[in-house]
């Protein structure tokens, strides 16, 4: 399934095309694809940038880990990071999800926050998955992001949007990372 954001794209046979020509918002595009896949009966959806290389085995391995652990999200592991299920421990915050490639268990209820238009929505999704939705599972798999950051680097509008998304994230991140921890901290008695 491809979420087409521009008219007249050519696609291979058998690909379902969902059109969204509205204003730029990658989080909305993710949601449109997830919702359409769910309507068609999918219980797990893989979200990949258009410049990704993966093997069929890669997708099955991540899907198996997602189902085995009950996590909301599966993503390839980051170099030097622990592989497995990640929950709760958010301080200091280190992202586990790769925004260019992740799988979602659609019945988890987790969805991208459309306040983030271009960047930082993956960090928000990462934090909420770990805090409220069963976690993120990571695994070492075969994949490659062929052109990371190139589109953003070539566009003044996308670079400016990235800055606006960074401001939204800076305003929101401390609250979303610490709020559950504070809410679950036992009250001390001072006698």
XYZ file of C-alpha atoms in Angstrom:
191
model
C 0.000 0.000 0.000
C 1.344 3.402 -0.979
C 0.082 6.726 0.339
C 0.439 8.894 -2.763
C 1.055 12.521 -1.870
C 1.348 13.707 -5.462
C -0.807 12.856 -8.485
C 0.408 10.784 -11.414
C 2.885 8.476 -9.696
C 3.502 5.151 -11.377
C 3.282 2.084 -9.180
C 3.939 -1.612 -9.679
C 0.959 -3.882 -10.331
C -0.890 -5.041 -7.249
C -0.063 -2.008 -5.108
C -2.978 -0.306 -3.384
C -2.751 3.466 -3.801
C -4.315 5.749 -1.195
C -4.280 9.400 -2.204
C -3.713 12.296 0.164
C -2.999 15.575 -1.610
C -3.684 17.735 1.431
C -1.125 19.972 3.120
C 2.261 18.498 3.962
C 2.049 16.276 7.065
C 3.913 12.976 7.228
C 2.141 12.011 10.471
C -1.224 12.337 8.689
C 0.104 10.285 5.769
C 1.211 7.582 8.201
C -2.234 7.613 9.819
C -4.061 7.499 6.468
C -2.080 4.408 5.458
C -2.497 2.734 8.846
C -6.246 3.371 8.889
C -6.716 2.084 5.332
C -4.675 -1.040 6.062
C -6.746 -1.644 9.193
C -9.983 -1.226 7.182
C -8.650 -3.910 4.828
C -8.056 -6.303 7.739
C -4.402 -5.741 8.631
C -3.429 -6.286 12.243
C 0.191 -5.180 11.736
C 1.256 -2.331 9.459
C 4.800 -1.564 8.317
C 5.541 2.140 7.797
C 8.518 2.780 5.512
C 9.899 5.809 3.728
C 9.954 5.596 -0.048
C 13.764 5.280 -0.052
C 14.080 2.118 2.030
C 15.631 -1.233 1.195
C 14.418 -4.226 3.206
C 14.150 -7.942 2.609
C 10.846 -9.825 2.974
C 12.504 -11.669 5.868
C 13.135 -8.313 7.603
C 9.434 -7.566 7.781
C 8.539 -11.044 9.043
C 11.242 -10.968 11.724
C 10.008 -7.638 13.093
C 6.387 -8.755 12.884
C 7.201 -11.937 14.805
C 8.899 -9.907 17.562
C 5.930 -7.542 17.714
C 3.498 -10.386 18.210
C 5.770 -12.350 20.562
C 6.278 -9.435 22.953
C 2.911 -7.682 22.690
C 4.698 -4.381 22.022
C 2.885 -1.658 20.108
C 5.824 -0.902 17.793
C 8.738 -2.846 16.293
C 11.746 -1.178 14.715
C 15.278 -2.161 13.678
C 17.775 -1.864 16.509
C 20.102 1.120 16.682
C 23.874 0.528 16.640
C 25.223 -0.063 20.133
C 21.753 -0.213 21.724
C 20.241 -3.133 23.594
C 17.985 -5.332 21.446
C 14.592 -6.405 22.825
C 11.541 -4.904 24.466
C 11.822 -1.315 25.686
C 9.281 0.089 28.141
C 8.969 3.028 30.443
C 12.618 3.986 31.088
C 12.630 7.323 29.320
C 15.105 9.394 31.329
C 17.575 10.062 29.896
C 15.631 9.779 26.653
C 17.266 7.758 23.879
C 15.072 6.989 20.865
C 14.515 3.358 19.940
C 12.314 3.805 16.854
C 13.624 4.698 13.405
C 11.132 7.171 11.901
C 11.899 5.875 8.421
C 10.973 2.255 9.255
C 8.718 0.800 11.935
C 5.847 -1.643 12.368
C 2.688 -0.949 14.356
C 0.271 -3.388 15.959
C -2.924 -1.593 14.905
C -5.046 -2.864 17.789
C -2.682 -1.119 20.231
C -4.581 2.150 19.689
C -1.338 4.085 19.208
C -1.368 6.561 16.323
C 0.959 9.338 15.142
C 0.364 12.832 16.559
C -0.456 15.094 13.626
C 0.789 18.199 15.438
C 4.199 17.090 14.181
C 4.292 17.740 10.465
C 7.698 16.581 9.256
C 10.159 15.574 12.019
C 9.992 14.633 15.723
C 6.722 12.747 15.397
C 8.733 9.538 15.595
C 10.187 10.639 18.963
C 6.682 11.399 20.226
C 5.467 8.012 18.977
C 8.483 6.323 20.621
C 7.814 7.943 23.995
C 4.078 7.235 24.003
C 4.605 3.620 22.833
C 7.024 2.968 25.678
C 5.050 4.880 28.283
C 1.441 3.932 27.488
C 1.119 1.261 24.776
C 3.131 -1.860 25.610
C 6.544 -0.699 24.476
C 8.822 -0.894 21.455
C 10.642 -4.042 20.477
C 13.891 -3.743 18.531
C 15.762 -6.414 16.607
C 18.861 -6.549 14.447
C 17.569 -7.012 10.884
C 18.663 -6.332 7.298
C 17.660 -2.885 6.042
C 19.068 0.329 4.639
C 17.842 3.903 4.431
C 19.203 4.925 1.034
C 18.899 8.743 1.152
C 18.449 9.879 4.783
C 17.727 13.589 5.194
C 18.337 14.455 1.536
C 14.811 15.721 0.810
C 14.798 17.890 3.907
C 18.280 19.207 3.172
C 17.278 20.297 -0.338
C 14.134 22.149 0.754
C 14.077 25.420 2.684
C 10.382 24.816 3.451
C 11.044 21.360 4.924
C 14.028 22.643 6.914
C 11.843 25.437 8.334
C 9.093 22.924 9.153
C 11.667 20.769 10.923
C 12.563 23.783 13.083
C 8.871 24.353 13.924
C 8.455 20.664 14.788
C 11.553 20.902 17.005
C 9.914 23.775 18.906
C 6.736 21.737 19.398
C 8.795 18.786 20.583
C 10.878 20.911 22.979
C 7.691 22.306 24.521
C 6.099 18.864 24.794
C 8.925 16.395 25.442
C 9.640 17.159 29.093
C 5.948 16.865 29.906
C 5.369 13.612 28.041
C 8.530 12.004 29.383
C 8.136 12.992 33.053
C 4.378 13.231 33.621
C 3.722 9.495 34.102
C 6.743 9.167 36.372
C 5.538 12.014 38.571
C 1.977 10.721 38.587
C 3.168 7.297 39.785
C 5.563 8.586 42.445
C 4.324 7.756 45.943
C 3.558 10.761 48.139
C 5.876 11.129 51.100
C 4.642 11.884 54.544
C 6.513 14.582 56.413
C 5.959 14.168 60.162
